[in-house]
């Protein structure tokens, strides 16, 4: 299958030449000349059209610049690499483009073979992005809520760099999976991802686990997890539980770029990226003296905040369907069930939801998942359906009413509302209205009521 390219440049002759060049090399290029046209093409690809394998954009355009293109691609097509070209020595703009996520900046004029090689390398390098984005999805970092979109933006910007990342969030928000996404979206993706839970070890054991020890210092030599993660990523979960002594040694490793095992005569150089996570308030711990301030500032270069599920209710239905689909389930939740899930407070956050979906799939292997299939504490949160609400008081006009016509009109409006809510699904609409499906179908087949006087 031909790889699709988007080429953005205001020089029409150059765009036409590049389109012909890449067509001859087996690509499917599309040329546009403005940020506005690029936006339309990118939005169309994000909406379900054939996706772009890469985007090649000039830095300076009539209605904006290449940085606008980079930002839009990172937001709408995060697995698509962007290569920037510039005809000027605009260093600040080039640096900003790379910071925003461009894989490289090339200065015009660029030899066609060089450009082809850069595009090919960008596409090959981006192949691992799918793993990172799947890891982000598994962590629950999908949705439309402002808080989760902000978290994803931070993750996508920070991951390709080597900066330390501090992931903050309540238990169950997906901190370790987010750390794996950072690793898989980085240049270290082919190297080790080493995770250690700082709360699971005593001070002595944690010191040995992280830094290792030479033969003679203990019964046998131990490499240590820092050296095991050389070239890759070390994930320190629940960093707030780390005792002060290992904190001091970790700080020295980060400052000096070398690790010295217990009993070793000298340290060894180490290349490791550290991602830490905490469910505690490290800033408060610094004030209380239980966490080193210098280490806190060293770790908190890029804070990544994962919001609790109760603060992103607009994502709950999307997440529920995502976890259901991830288990190769083509089934869906009924409207009533989704309403109950949206009202639940989710004290266990994304982990609680994922465990619930797994349980539901096991206990009900077939059919739609309805309100009755949910645990009682979640189903009870659904409350009465808004369609069954009755006004506390009504007023009767002096001239009276045609009760049959009024009730018929109300029935029609409730049926229409139920069908609109369920997108025309008669089974779900009948369930919401408390009717048999055959009864609902009969009501829909009756002639439309005409206003009085017709």
Short mmCIF file of C-alpha atoms in Angstrom, two decimals:
data_model
loop_
_atom_site.label_atom_id
_atom_site.label_comp_id
_atom_site.label_asym_id
_atom_site.label_seq_id
_atom_site.Cartn_x
_atom_site.Cartn_y
_atom_site.Cartn_z
CA UNK A 1 0.00 0.00 0.00
CA UNK A 2 1.32 3.43 -0.95
CA UNK A 3 2.29 5.70 1.94
CA UNK A 4 0.43 9.00 1.89
CA UNK A 5 2.39 12.26 2.30
CA UNK A 6 1.17 15.82 2.93
CA UNK A 7 3.46 18.51 1.44
CA UNK A 8 2.86 22.10 2.64
CA UNK A 9 4.69 25.00 0.91
CA UNK A 10 3.66 28.31 -0.61
CA UNK A 11 5.97 27.82 -3.63
CA UNK A 12 3.61 26.10 -6.07
CA UNK A 13 6.38 25.06 -8.44
CA UNK A 14 8.27 23.39 -5.58
CA UNK A 15 5.15 21.57 -4.38
CA UNK A 16 4.45 20.28 -7.88
CA UNK A 17 8.05 19.11 -8.26
CA UNK A 18 7.99 17.33 -4.89
CA UNK A 19 4.66 15.68 -5.69
CA UNK A 20 6.09 14.28 -8.94
CA UNK A 21 9.30 13.21 -7.17
CA UNK A 22 7.54 11.26 -4.41
CA UNK A 23 5.00 9.75 -6.82
CA UNK A 24 7.89 8.23 -8.78
CA UNK A 25 9.19 6.71 -5.54
CA UNK A 26 5.94 4.93 -4.72
CA UNK A 27 4.37 7.46 -2.34
CA UNK A 28 0.92 9.05 -2.56
CA UNK A 29 1.69 12.78 -2.07
CA UNK A 30 -0.85 15.58 -1.65
CA UNK A 31 0.31 19.19 -2.04
CA UNK A 32 -1.22 22.25 -0.37
CA UNK A 33 -0.01 25.84 -0.12
CA UNK A 34 -1.34 27.34 3.16
CA UNK A 35 -1.86 26.46 6.81
CA UNK A 36 -5.61 26.65 6.18
CA UNK A 37 -5.44 24.05 3.41
CA UNK A 38 -3.14 21.88 5.53
CA UNK A 39 -5.64 22.11 8.39
CA UNK A 40 -8.45 20.84 6.16
CA UNK A 41 -6.35 17.90 4.94
CA UNK A 42 -5.22 16.97 8.48
CA UNK A 43 -8.73 17.23 9.93
CA UNK A 44 -10.07 15.04 7.11
CA UNK A 45 -7.40 12.42 7.86
CA UNK A 46 -8.20 12.56 11.58
CA UNK A 47 -11.92 12.14 10.83
CA UNK A 48 -11.36 8.81 9.14
CA UNK A 49 -9.91 9.46 5.71
CA UNK A 50 -6.69 7.65 4.77
CA UNK A 51 -4.06 8.80 7.23
CA UNK A 52 -0.76 10.46 6.35
CA UNK A 53 2.47 8.52 6.87
CA UNK A 54 4.38 11.82 7.20
CA UNK A 55 3.97 15.58 6.77
CA UNK A 56 6.59 17.78 5.05
CA UNK A 57 6.06 21.49 5.72
CA UNK A 58 7.77 24.80 5.05
CA UNK A 59 8.43 26.87 8.18
CA UNK A 60 7.13 30.17 6.79
CA UNK A 61 3.69 30.17 5.15
CA UNK A 62 1.32 32.97 4.04
CA UNK A 63 -1.26 32.48 6.80
CA UNK A 64 0.97 31.15 9.58
CA UNK A 65 4.03 28.95 9.79
CA UNK A 66 5.15 25.36 10.07
CA UNK A 67 4.86 25.45 13.84
CA UNK A 68 1.07 25.69 13.46
CA UNK A 69 1.19 22.60 11.27
CA UNK A 70 3.33 20.73 13.83
CA UNK A 71 0.95 21.59 16.69
CA UNK A 72 -2.09 20.47 14.73
CA UNK A 73 -0.50 17.19 13.62
CA UNK A 74 0.63 16.38 17.18
CA UNK A 75 -2.91 16.99 18.40
CA UNK A 76 -4.94 15.31 15.64
CA UNK A 77 -2.50 12.73 14.20
CA UNK A 78 -0.02 12.13 17.05
CA UNK A 79 1.58 9.09 15.39
CA UNK A 80 2.44 11.06 12.22
CA UNK A 81 6.00 12.49 11.96
CA UNK A 82 6.55 16.07 10.72
CA UNK A 83 9.65 17.19 8.79
CA UNK A 84 10.15 20.96 8.56
CA UNK A 85 11.92 22.83 5.74
CA UNK A 86 13.03 26.45 5.98
CA UNK A 87 14.57 28.81 3.46
CA UNK A 88 15.91 31.13 6.16
CA UNK A 89 18.23 30.79 9.11
CA UNK A 90 15.37 31.30 11.51
CA UNK A 91 17.00 29.54 14.45
CA UNK A 92 14.36 30.43 17.05
CA UNK A 93 11.53 29.18 14.84
CA UNK A 94 13.40 25.98 14.02
CA UNK A 95 14.12 25.23 17.67
CA UNK A 96 10.50 25.90 18.57
CA UNK A 97 9.31 23.57 15.79
CA UNK A 98 11.47 20.75 17.16
CA UNK A 99 10.30 21.47 20.72
CA UNK A 100 6.70 21.17 19.51
CA UNK A 101 7.40 17.75 18.02
CA UNK A 102 8.96 18.07 14.54
CA UNK A 103 11.40 15.20 13.98
CA UNK A 104 13.91 17.38 12.10
CA UNK A 105 14.39 20.78 10.40
CA UNK A 106 16.10 20.94 6.98
CA UNK A 107 17.48 24.13 5.45
CA UNK A 108 16.55 24.88 1.84
CA UNK A 109 17.66 24.05 -0.72
CA UNK A 110 17.51 20.36 0.19
CA UNK A 111 18.81 17.68 -2.17
CA UNK A 112 15.93 15.45 -3.23
CA UNK A 113 17.70 12.26 -2.23
CA UNK A 114 18.49 13.74 1.20
CA UNK A 115 14.85 14.75 1.60
CA UNK A 116 13.67 11.29 0.54
CA UNK A 117 16.01 9.66 3.06
CA UNK A 118 14.78 11.94 5.86
CA UNK A 119 11.13 11.15 5.07
CA UNK A 120 11.83 7.42 4.93
CA UNK A 121 13.70 7.53 8.26
CA UNK A 122 10.95 9.60 9.89
CA UNK A 123 8.31 7.06 8.84
CA UNK A 124 10.40 4.11 10.04
CA UNK A 125 11.14 5.81 13.36
CA UNK A 126 7.45 6.57 13.90
CA UNK A 127 6.50 2.90 13.61
CA UNK A 128 6.98 2.55 17.36
CA UNK A 129 4.58 5.40 18.06
CA UNK A 130 1.59 3.07 17.79
CA UNK A 131 2.87 1.11 20.81
CA UNK A 132 3.22 4.33 22.78
CA UNK A 133 -0.24 5.58 21.86
CA UNK A 134 -1.76 2.19 22.71
CA UNK A 135 0.00 2.39 26.07
CA UNK A 136 -1.47 5.86 26.58
CA UNK A 137 -4.92 4.50 25.72
CA UNK A 138 -4.44 1.62 28.16
CA UNK A 139 -3.59 4.21 30.80
CA UNK A 140 -6.95 5.87 30.12
CA UNK A 141 -5.33 8.89 28.46
CA UNK A 142 -8.05 9.14 25.85
CA UNK A 143 -11.07 11.37 25.82
CA UNK A 144 -12.41 14.81 25.09
CA UNK A 145 -12.28 16.42 28.52
CA UNK A 146 -9.93 19.41 28.84
CA UNK A 147 -7.91 17.82 31.64
CA UNK A 148 -7.14 14.60 29.80
CA UNK A 149 -6.37 16.43 26.56
CA UNK A 150 -3.92 18.61 28.50
CA UNK A 151 -2.28 15.47 29.98
CA UNK A 152 -1.92 13.89 26.53
CA UNK A 153 -0.42 17.09 25.12
CA UNK A 154 2.22 17.10 27.89
CA UNK A 155 2.98 13.41 27.36
CA UNK A 156 3.43 13.79 23.59
CA UNK A 157 5.70 16.81 23.99
CA UNK A 158 7.83 15.39 26.81
CA UNK A 159 8.20 11.79 25.62
CA UNK A 160 10.62 12.34 22.67
CA UNK A 161 13.01 14.30 24.92
CA UNK A 162 15.25 13.03 27.73
CA UNK A 163 13.83 15.23 30.51
CA UNK A 164 12.69 13.69 33.77
CA UNK A 165 8.91 13.43 34.13
CA UNK A 166 6.97 13.40 37.40
CA UNK A 167 3.57 11.72 37.02
CA UNK A 168 1.07 12.79 39.67
CA UNK A 169 -2.34 11.25 40.27
CA UNK A 170 -4.56 9.26 42.59
CA UNK A 171 -4.31 5.49 42.88
CA UNK A 172 -5.77 3.82 39.81
CA UNK A 173 -5.32 6.70 37.37
CA UNK A 174 -2.80 4.72 35.28
CA UNK A 175 0.54 6.21 36.31
CA UNK A 176 2.72 3.20 35.43
CA UNK A 177 1.01 2.74 32.06
CA UNK A 178 1.54 6.46 31.37
CA UNK A 179 5.23 5.98 32.20
CA UNK A 180 5.37 3.09 29.72
CA UNK A 181 3.81 5.37 27.10
CA UNK A 182 6.52 7.98 27.74
CA UNK A 183 9.16 5.27 27.26
CA UNK A 184 7.61 3.80 24.10
CA UNK A 185 7.28 7.23 22.52
CA UNK A 186 10.94 8.07 23.20
CA UNK A 187 14.20 7.29 21.41
CA UNK A 188 14.84 4.75 24.21
CA UNK A 189 11.89 2.57 23.19
CA UNK A 190 14.12 -0.33 22.06
CA UNK A 191 15.98 -0.36 25.39
CA UNK A 192 14.87 -1.53 28.83
CA UNK A 193 11.92 -0.11 30.79
CA UNK A 194 12.71 -0.95 34.42
CA UNK A 195 10.04 -0.36 37.07
CA UNK A 196 10.53 -0.34 40.82
CA UNK A 197 7.90 0.33 43.49
CA UNK A 198 9.65 2.38 46.16
CA UNK A 199 6.93 1.53 48.72
CA UNK A 200 7.59 -2.20 48.45
CA UNK A 201 11.14 -2.19 49.86
CA UNK A 202 12.85 -1.39 53.12
CA UNK A 203 15.57 1.27 53.03
CA UNK A 204 18.39 -1.29 52.94
CA UNK A 205 16.70 -3.46 50.31
CA UNK A 206 15.80 -0.49 48.11
CA UNK A 207 19.39 0.78 48.25
CA UNK A 208 20.65 -2.62 47.07
CA UNK A 209 17.95 -2.92 44.39
CA UNK A 210 18.67 0.49 42.87
CA UNK A 211 22.44 0.86 43.20
CA UNK A 212 23.66 -2.73 43.51
CA UNK A 213 26.73 -3.91 45.44
CA UNK A 214 30.14 -5.29 44.63
CA UNK A 215 31.26 -8.79 45.48
CA UNK A 216 32.58 -8.76 49.03
CA UNK A 217 30.20 -6.06 50.22
CA UNK A 218 27.50 -8.77 50.29
CA UNK A 219 27.47 -12.50 49.66
CA UNK A 220 27.42 -11.97 45.89
CA UNK A 221 27.63 -9.08 43.45
CA UNK A 222 24.42 -7.35 42.34
CA UNK A 223 24.14 -5.12 39.29
CA UNK A 224 21.35 -2.83 40.51
CA UNK A 225 18.34 -1.58 38.59
CA UNK A 226 19.96 1.73 37.61
CA UNK A 227 22.64 -0.12 35.65
CA UNK A 228 20.06 -2.53 34.25
CA UNK A 229 18.14 0.49 32.86
CA UNK A 230 21.28 1.89 31.15
CA UNK A 231 20.23 3.26 27.77
CA UNK A 232 16.56 3.00 28.72
CA UNK A 233 14.06 4.29 31.27
CA UNK A 234 13.91 3.78 35.05
CA UNK A 235 10.40 4.17 36.46
CA UNK A 236 10.29 4.98 40.18
CA UNK A 237 6.72 4.38 41.35
CA UNK A 238 5.54 5.93 44.62
CA UNK A 239 8.72 7.99 44.83
CA UNK A 240 7.28 9.78 47.86
CA UNK A 241 7.82 6.57 49.89
CA UNK A 242 11.59 6.53 49.24
CA UNK A 243 13.64 7.03 52.45
CA UNK A 244 15.97 10.02 52.70
CA UNK A 245 19.25 8.09 52.37
CA UNK A 246 18.46 6.52 48.96
CA UNK A 247 17.10 9.93 47.91
CA UNK A 248 20.55 11.45 48.43
CA UNK A 249 22.25 8.70 46.41
CA UNK A 250 19.71 9.00 43.59
CA UNK A 251 20.26 12.76 43.43
CA UNK A 252 24.01 12.19 43.09
CA UNK A 253 23.42 9.76 40.19
CA UNK A 254 21.21 12.29 38.38
CA UNK A 255 23.72 15.11 38.92
CA UNK A 256 26.90 13.22 38.04
CA UNK A 257 25.64 10.74 35.45
CA UNK A 258 27.32 7.78 37.15
CA UNK A 259 26.35 5.14 39.69
CA UNK A 260 28.61 3.66 42.36
CA UNK A 261 27.61 0.32 43.83
CA UNK A 262 28.18 -0.45 47.50
CA UNK A 263 31.76 -1.63 47.99
CA UNK A 264 32.88 -0.56 44.50
CA UNK A 265 36.14 1.39 44.17
CA UNK A 266 34.69 3.84 41.66
CA UNK A 267 31.48 4.74 39.89
CA UNK A 268 30.42 3.76 36.39
CA UNK A 269 28.95 6.17 33.79
CA UNK A 270 25.26 5.66 33.25
CA UNK A 271 22.77 6.87 30.65
CA UNK A 272 19.26 6.52 32.02
CA UNK A 273 16.07 8.52 31.85
CA UNK A 274 14.10 8.71 35.10
CA UNK A 275 10.31 8.87 35.20
CA UNK A 276 8.82 9.05 38.69
CA UNK A 277 5.25 8.80 39.94
CA UNK A 278 3.46 9.66 43.16
CA UNK A 279 -0.01 9.70 44.63
CA UNK A 280 1.23 11.98 47.42
CA UNK A 281 1.86 15.72 47.54
CA UNK A 282 5.65 15.89 47.18
CA UNK A 283 5.69 19.66 47.61
CA UNK A 284 4.09 19.25 51.03
CA UNK A 285 6.54 16.47 51.87
CA UNK A 286 9.41 18.84 51.06
CA UNK A 287 7.97 21.38 53.51
CA UNK A 288 7.62 18.67 56.16
CA UNK A 289 11.21 17.49 55.61
CA UNK A 290 10.36 13.94 54.52
CA UNK A 291 11.46 14.53 50.90
CA UNK A 292 14.55 16.34 49.63
CA UNK A 293 13.78 19.63 47.92
CA UNK A 294 16.77 19.37 45.56
CA UNK A 295 15.66 15.91 44.39
CA UNK A 296 12.06 17.09 44.01
CA UNK A 297 13.08 19.91 41.67
CA UNK A 298 15.37 17.54 39.77
CA UNK A 299 12.48 15.10 39.21
CA UNK A 300 9.74 17.67 38.58
CA UNK A 301 11.14 19.04 35.30
CA UNK A 302 7.93 18.13 33.46
CA UNK A 303 4.90 17.44 35.68
CA UNK A 304 2.28 15.16 34.11
CA UNK A 305 -0.99 15.29 36.06
CA UNK A 306 -3.49 12.45 35.56
CA UNK A 307 -6.94 13.66 36.71
CA UNK A 308 -9.29 11.39 38.67
CA UNK A 309 -12.15 9.91 36.66
CA UNK A 310 -14.77 11.89 38.59
CA UNK A 311 -13.28 15.10 37.12
CA UNK A 312 -13.63 13.90 33.53
CA UNK A 313 -17.16 12.54 33.36
CA UNK A 314 -17.50 13.35 29.67
CA UNK A 315 -14.87 10.64 29.03
CA UNK A 316 -16.55 7.85 31.01
CA UNK A 317 -18.76 6.47 28.23
CA UNK A 318 -15.85 6.62 25.77
CA UNK A 319 -13.54 4.80 28.19
CA UNK A 320 -16.14 2.14 28.94
CA UNK A 321 -16.58 1.34 25.24
CA UNK A 322 -12.79 1.46 24.75
CA UNK A 323 -12.15 -1.16 27.46
CA UNK A 324 -15.01 -3.29 26.11
CA UNK A 325 -13.59 -3.16 22.58
CA UNK A 326 -10.06 -3.92 23.86
CA UNK A 327 -11.34 -7.36 24.90
CA UNK A 328 -12.43 -8.07 21.32
CA UNK A 329 -16.00 -7.34 22.21
CA UNK A 330 -18.24 -5.92 19.50
CA UNK A 331 -21.00 -5.40 22.05
CA UNK A 332 -22.14 -2.14 23.56
CA UNK A 333 -23.68 -0.71 26.73
CA UNK A 334 -27.28 0.39 26.72
CA UNK A 335 -28.03 4.06 27.22
CA UNK A 336 -29.30 3.39 30.74
CA UNK A 337 -26.13 1.51 31.67
CA UNK A 338 -23.89 4.29 30.34
CA UNK A 339 -25.91 6.85 32.30
CA UNK A 340 -25.26 4.87 35.49
CA UNK A 341 -21.54 4.61 34.73
CA UNK A 342 -21.39 8.38 34.21
CA UNK A 343 -23.04 9.05 37.59
CA UNK A 344 -20.73 6.71 39.54
CA UNK A 345 -17.88 8.47 41.41
CA UNK A 346 -15.20 5.87 40.54
CA UNK A 347 -13.08 5.98 43.72
CA UNK A 348 -10.73 3.45 42.09
CA UNK A 349 -10.49 5.56 38.93
CA UNK A 350 -9.55 4.00 35.56
CA UNK A 351 -8.33 0.77 37.18
CA UNK A 352 -11.74 0.28 38.80
CA UNK A 353 -13.48 0.75 35.45
CA UNK A 354 -11.14 -1.66 33.62
CA UNK A 355 -11.67 -4.32 36.30
CA UNK A 356 -15.44 -3.81 36.11
CA UNK A 357 -15.50 -4.27 32.31
CA UNK A 358 -13.44 -7.44 32.63
CA UNK A 359 -15.91 -8.80 35.21
CA UNK A 360 -18.94 -7.91 33.07
CA UNK A 361 -17.50 -9.66 30.01
CA UNK A 362 -16.92 -12.84 32.04
CA UNK A 363 -20.32 -12.85 33.72
CA UNK A 364 -22.29 -11.96 30.57
CA UNK A 365 -20.49 -13.29 27.48
CA UNK A 366 -23.17 -12.21 24.99
CA UNK A 367 -25.65 -9.43 24.36
CA UNK A 368 -25.83 -5.77 25.34
CA UNK A 369 -24.66 -4.77 28.80
CA UNK A 370 -27.62 -3.21 30.54
CA UNK A 371 -28.35 -1.53 33.85
CA UNK A 372 -29.29 -4.87 35.43
CA UNK A 373 -25.82 -6.25 34.62
CA UNK A 374 -24.03 -3.58 36.66
CA UNK A 375 -23.17 -3.92 40.35
CA UNK A 376 -25.96 -2.65 42.60
CA UNK A 377 -23.93 0.28 43.92
CA UNK A 378 -23.41 1.54 40.35
CA UNK A 379 -26.89 0.72 39.03
CA UNK A 380 -28.45 2.55 41.99
CA UNK A 381 -26.60 5.69 40.97
CA UNK A 382 -28.64 5.87 37.76
CA UNK A 383 -31.68 7.27 39.56
CA UNK A 384 -35.02 7.79 37.84
CA UNK A 385 -34.98 8.39 34.11
CA UNK A 386 -35.53 12.05 33.17
CA UNK A 387 -38.22 10.85 30.76
CA UNK A 388 -40.36 9.61 33.64
CA UNK A 389 -40.16 12.84 35.59
CA UNK A 390 -43.58 14.35 36.43
CA UNK A 391 -44.05 18.04 37.25
CA UNK A 392 -44.79 18.72 40.90
CA UNK A 393 -47.75 20.91 39.96
CA UNK A 394 -49.79 21.68 36.84
CA UNK A 395 -52.19 24.48 35.98
CA UNK A 396 -55.57 23.93 34.32
CA UNK A 397 -56.76 26.70 31.99
CA UNK A 398 -60.31 28.08 32.61
CA UNK A 399 -61.58 26.76 29.31
CA UNK A 400 -60.43 23.22 30.14
CA UNK A 401 -58.32 20.83 28.01
CA UNK A 402 -58.71 17.88 25.70
CA UNK A 403 -57.04 15.41 28.03
CA UNK A 404 -56.80 12.68 25.39
CA UNK A 405 -55.05 15.05 22.95
CA UNK A 406 -52.69 16.40 25.64
CA UNK A 407 -51.68 12.90 26.79
CA UNK A 408 -51.28 11.79 23.18
CA UNK A 409 -49.01 14.74 22.45
CA UNK A 410 -46.94 14.04 25.56
CA UNK A 411 -46.64 10.38 24.56
CA UNK A 412 -45.45 11.34 21.09
CA UNK A 413 -42.83 13.70 22.48
CA UNK A 414 -41.52 11.11 24.96
CA UNK A 415 -41.30 8.46 22.22
CA UNK A 416 -39.42 10.87 19.96
CA UNK A 417 -37.07 11.81 22.81
CA UNK A 418 -36.37 8.14 23.56
CA UNK A 419 -35.65 7.37 19.90
CA UNK A 420 -33.38 10.41 19.62
CA UNK A 421 -31.46 9.39 22.73
CA UNK A 422 -30.94 5.83 21.44
CA UNK A 423 -30.19 6.95 17.87
CA UNK A 424 -33.29 5.15 16.58
CA UNK A 425 -32.71 1.85 18.41
CA UNK A 426 -36.27 0.64 19.13
CA UNK A 427 -35.20 -2.02 21.66
CA UNK A 428 -33.37 0.53 23.82
CA UNK A 429 -36.11 3.14 23.39
CA UNK A 430 -38.78 0.64 24.46
CA UNK A 431 -36.69 -0.28 27.52
CA UNK A 432 -36.35 3.38 28.53
CA UNK A 433 -40.12 3.92 28.13
CA UNK A 434 -41.05 0.74 30.01
CA UNK A 435 -42.79 -0.76 26.96
CA UNK A 436 -42.56 -3.97 25.01
CA UNK A 437 -40.89 -3.49 21.65
CA UNK A 438 -44.06 -4.63 19.83
CA UNK A 439 -46.10 -2.02 21.70
CA UNK A 440 -43.66 0.72 20.72
CA UNK A 441 -43.73 -0.41 17.07
CA UNK A 442 -47.56 -0.32 17.08
CA UNK A 443 -47.55 3.22 18.46
CA UNK A 444 -45.08 4.29 15.77
CA UNK A 445 -47.30 2.84 13.03
CA UNK A 446 -50.42 4.78 14.02
CA UNK A 447 -51.39 7.80 11.91
CA UNK A 448 -49.86 11.10 12.95
CA UNK A 449 -52.18 13.18 15.15
CA UNK A 450 -53.50 16.30 13.55
CA UNK A 451 -53.91 19.60 15.38
CA UNK A 452 -57.44 20.60 16.37
CA UNK A 453 -59.41 22.17 13.54
CA UNK A 454 -57.72 20.26 10.71
#
